[in-house]
Short mmCIF file of C-alpha atoms and ligand atoms in Angstrom, two decimals:
data_model
loop_
_atom_site.label_atom_id
_atom_site.label_comp_id
_atom_site.label_asym_id
_atom_site.label_seq_id
_atom_site.Cartn_x
_atom_site.Cartn_y
_atom_site.Cartn_z
CA MET O 56 13.71 -15.86 11.71
CA SER O 57 13.19 -19.52 10.85
CA ALA O 58 10.96 -19.86 13.93
CA VAL O 59 9.04 -16.71 12.91
CA TYR O 60 8.49 -18.11 9.40
CA ALA O 61 7.45 -21.48 10.86
CA LEU O 62 4.77 -19.81 12.99
CA ARG O 63 3.51 -17.73 10.06
CA ARG O 64 3.36 -20.87 7.93
CA GLU O 65 1.37 -22.68 10.64
CA VAL O 66 -1.12 -19.80 10.99
CA PHE O 67 -1.47 -18.36 7.48
CA VAL O 68 -0.72 -21.30 5.17
CA ILE O 69 -1.96 -24.30 7.15
CA GLU O 70 -4.75 -22.74 9.24
CA GLN O 71 -5.99 -20.05 6.85
CA GLY O 72 -5.12 -21.53 3.44
CA VAL O 73 -2.95 -18.66 2.16
CA PRO O 74 -0.88 -19.89 -0.83
CA GLU O 75 2.61 -20.75 0.42
CA GLU O 76 4.34 -18.76 -2.34
CA LEU O 77 2.62 -15.54 -1.18
CA GLU O 78 3.37 -15.88 2.51
CA VAL O 79 7.03 -14.80 2.49
CA ASP O 80 7.68 -11.82 0.22
CA GLU O 81 10.31 -9.23 -0.67
CA ASP O 82 9.17 -6.94 2.16
CA ASP O 83 10.41 -9.51 4.68
CA LYS O 84 13.98 -8.59 3.74
CA ILE O 85 13.56 -4.96 4.81
CA ALA O 86 10.94 -5.22 7.59
CA ALA O 87 11.58 -5.10 11.33
CA HIS O 88 10.26 -8.37 12.77
CA LEU O 89 8.92 -8.73 16.31
CA ALA O 90 8.71 -12.09 18.03
CA ALA O 91 7.04 -13.08 21.33
CA PHE O 92 8.72 -15.98 23.10
CA SER O 93 7.48 -18.49 25.66
CA ASP O 94 9.84 -21.18 26.97
CA GLY O 95 12.19 -20.39 24.09
CA ARG O 96 9.48 -20.90 21.45
CA VAL O 97 8.14 -18.20 19.15
CA ILE O 98 4.40 -17.92 19.89
CA GLY O 99 3.64 -14.58 18.28
CA THR O 100 4.98 -12.31 15.57
CA LEU O 101 4.36 -9.27 13.41
CA ARG O 102 6.42 -7.17 11.04
CA ILE O 103 6.79 -3.40 10.63
CA LEU O 104 7.61 -1.65 7.35
CA ARG O 105 8.51 2.02 7.28
CA ASN O 106 7.72 4.32 4.38
CA GLU O 107 8.43 7.99 5.15
CA ARG O 108 5.87 9.16 7.76
CA THR O 109 3.93 5.89 7.72
CA ALA O 110 4.64 2.58 9.44
CA LYS O 111 2.81 -0.51 8.20
CA ILE O 112 2.12 -3.50 10.43
CA GLY O 113 1.60 -6.90 8.84
CA ARG O 114 1.81 -10.68 9.29
CA MET O 115 0.28 -10.46 12.78
CA ALA O 116 0.03 -14.02 14.08
CA VAL O 117 -0.26 -15.74 17.46
CA SER O 118 -0.07 -19.53 17.68
CA ALA O 119 -3.53 -21.04 18.19
CA PRO O 120 -2.93 -22.47 21.70
CA SER O 121 -1.60 -19.09 22.92
CA ARG O 122 -4.47 -16.88 21.73
CA LYS O 123 -6.64 -14.71 23.99
CA GLU O 124 -3.80 -14.44 26.51
CA GLY O 125 -2.71 -10.91 25.63
CA ILE O 126 0.19 -11.82 23.31
CA GLY O 127 -1.33 -9.98 20.34
CA ARG O 128 -1.95 -6.93 22.52
CA GLU O 129 1.69 -6.88 23.71
CA LEU O 130 2.98 -7.11 20.15
CA MET O 131 0.65 -4.34 18.91
CA GLU O 132 1.55 -2.03 21.81
CA PHE O 133 5.28 -2.69 21.39
CA ALA O 134 5.05 -2.05 17.63
CA ALA O 135 3.16 1.24 18.09
CA ALA O 136 5.64 2.46 20.70
CA ALA O 137 8.59 1.53 18.46
CA ALA O 138 7.06 3.20 15.39
CA SER O 139 6.27 6.36 17.35
CA ARG O 140 9.78 6.45 18.83
CA ASP O 141 11.19 6.10 15.31
CA GLY O 142 9.25 9.21 14.25
CA ALA O 143 6.36 7.60 12.34
CA GLU O 144 3.23 9.76 12.40
CA GLU O 145 0.73 7.01 11.63
CA ILE O 146 0.38 3.25 11.31
CA VAL O 147 -1.62 1.50 8.62
CA LEU O 148 -2.49 -2.17 8.26
CA ALA O 149 -4.62 -4.44 6.12
CA ALA O 150 -6.95 -6.15 8.58
CA GLN O 151 -8.60 -9.45 7.91
CA PHE O 152 -12.32 -8.78 8.26
CA THR O 153 -12.56 -11.18 11.18
CA ALA O 154 -9.79 -9.33 13.05
CA ARG O 155 -11.25 -5.80 12.71
CA GLU O 156 -12.50 -5.77 16.28
CA PHE O 157 -9.04 -6.75 17.55
CA TYR O 158 -7.44 -3.75 15.81
CA ARG O 159 -10.23 -1.35 16.82
CA LYS O 160 -9.22 -1.99 20.43
CA PHE O 161 -5.88 -0.30 19.70
CA GLY O 162 -7.37 2.77 18.00
CA TYR O 163 -7.26 1.69 14.36
CA ILE O 164 -10.10 2.98 12.17
CA GLU O 165 -11.31 1.32 8.99
CA GLU O 166 -11.08 3.21 5.72
CA GLY O 167 -12.02 2.49 2.14
CA ALA O 168 -13.66 -0.53 0.60
CA ALA O 169 -13.02 -4.15 1.53
CA PHE O 170 -10.71 -6.07 -0.80
CA ASP O 171 -9.52 -9.61 -1.41
CA ASP O 172 -5.93 -10.56 -0.64
CA ALA O 173 -4.83 -14.19 -0.95
CA GLY O 174 -8.49 -15.26 -0.89
CA ILE O 175 -9.23 -13.48 2.41
CA LEU O 176 -11.43 -10.37 2.79
CA HIS O 177 -9.45 -7.40 4.15
CA VAL O 178 -9.97 -3.71 4.90
CA MET O 179 -7.34 -1.00 5.43
CA MET O 180 -7.17 0.49 8.94
CA ARG O 181 -5.24 3.53 10.15
CA LYS O 182 -4.12 4.97 13.46
CA GLU O 183 -2.67 8.50 13.72
CA PHE O 184 -0.34 9.37 16.58
C1 LIG F 345 -5.92 -11.89 15.77
C2 LIG F 345 -4.84 -12.46 16.71
C3 LIG F 345 -3.48 -11.94 16.28
C4 LIG F 345 -5.15 -11.97 18.15
O1 LIG F 345 -4.09 -12.35 19.02
P1 LIG F 345 -4.35 -12.71 20.57
O2 LIG F 345 -3.04 -12.93 21.22
O3 LIG F 345 -5.37 -13.77 20.67
O4 LIG F 345 -4.99 -11.32 21.07
P2 LIG F 345 -5.07 -10.80 22.59
O5 LIG F 345 -5.27 -11.95 23.52
O6 LIG F 345 -3.89 -9.92 22.87
O7 LIG F 345 -6.38 -9.92 22.54
C5 LIG F 345 -6.43 -8.53 22.77
C6 LIG F 345 -7.88 -8.13 22.79
O8 LIG F 345 -8.47 -8.38 21.50
C7 LIG F 345 -9.54 -9.31 21.60
N1 LIG F 345 -9.46 -10.18 20.43
C8 LIG F 345 -8.50 -11.08 20.14
N2 LIG F 345 -8.75 -11.66 18.95
C9 LIG F 345 -9.90 -11.10 18.48
C10 LIG F 345 -10.66 -11.28 17.30
N3 LIG F 345 -10.32 -12.13 16.35
N4 LIG F 345 -11.79 -10.53 17.17
C11 LIG F 345 -12.16 -9.64 18.12
N5 LIG F 345 -11.46 -9.44 19.27
C12 LIG F 345 -10.35 -10.15 19.44
C13 LIG F 345 -9.30 -10.05 22.89
O9 LIG F 345 -10.49 -10.56 23.42
C14 LIG F 345 -8.71 -8.95 23.76
O10 LIG F 345 -9.75 -8.11 24.24
P3 LIG F 345 -9.70 -7.46 25.71
O11 LIG F 345 -8.36 -6.79 25.82
O12 LIG F 345 -10.84 -6.51 25.71
O13 LIG F 345 -9.81 -8.59 26.65
C15 LIG F 345 -4.86 -14.00 16.73
O14 LIG F 345 -6.17 -14.45 16.99
C16 LIG F 345 -4.36 -14.66 15.45
O15 LIG F 345 -3.16 -14.86 15.26
N6 LIG F 345 -5.29 -15.05 14.54
C17 LIG F 345 -4.94 -15.73 13.31
C18 LIG F 345 -4.14 -14.84 12.37
C19 LIG F 345 -4.87 -13.57 12.03
O16 LIG F 345 -6.05 -13.56 11.77
N7 LIG F 345 -4.09 -12.48 12.00
C20 LIG F 345 -4.61 -11.18 11.68
C21 LIG F 345 -4.24 -10.88 10.28
S1 LIG F 345 -4.90 -9.30 9.76
#
């Protein structure tokens, strides 16, 4: 988990300017965390939170030098398969505006108005199984 938090810090706090005190939260204690490894290093991560019929994906991050190599796709596909296997009927996520196209590729559809979270414009997206 320390390597997962280090990657999230690198991507969200250092690269994107998210306030450090918001990056790790109470949900981290109860989430399932996925990590993608290369040569023993964590190069990608996301977390899954379950609430009744809904799974929520968050903290999706791939290290900058490893982007556009399919790591994000593998994590998203693994997470959807795991959530479906666990009986979830849908997945929701708060997408950064700039990442909407990434999530659309996996069947997520935007809903509702855009909102600010930690200084970054987001929109909710949903995928039903
Ligand atoms: C968004 C992010 C997770 C994508 O990870 P990645 O490993 O580069 O994604 P992949 O290589 O698996 O890409 C899968 C597909 O999405 C596309 N894609 C990747 N990032 C994209 C983006 N920002 N916008 C649009 N399309 C994108 C890829 O071109 C690829 O398309 P293809 O399958 O048609 O070739 C990564 O860029 C990242 O960590 N960004 C910084 C953190 C962030 O913004 N997280 C999202 C928080 S909501």
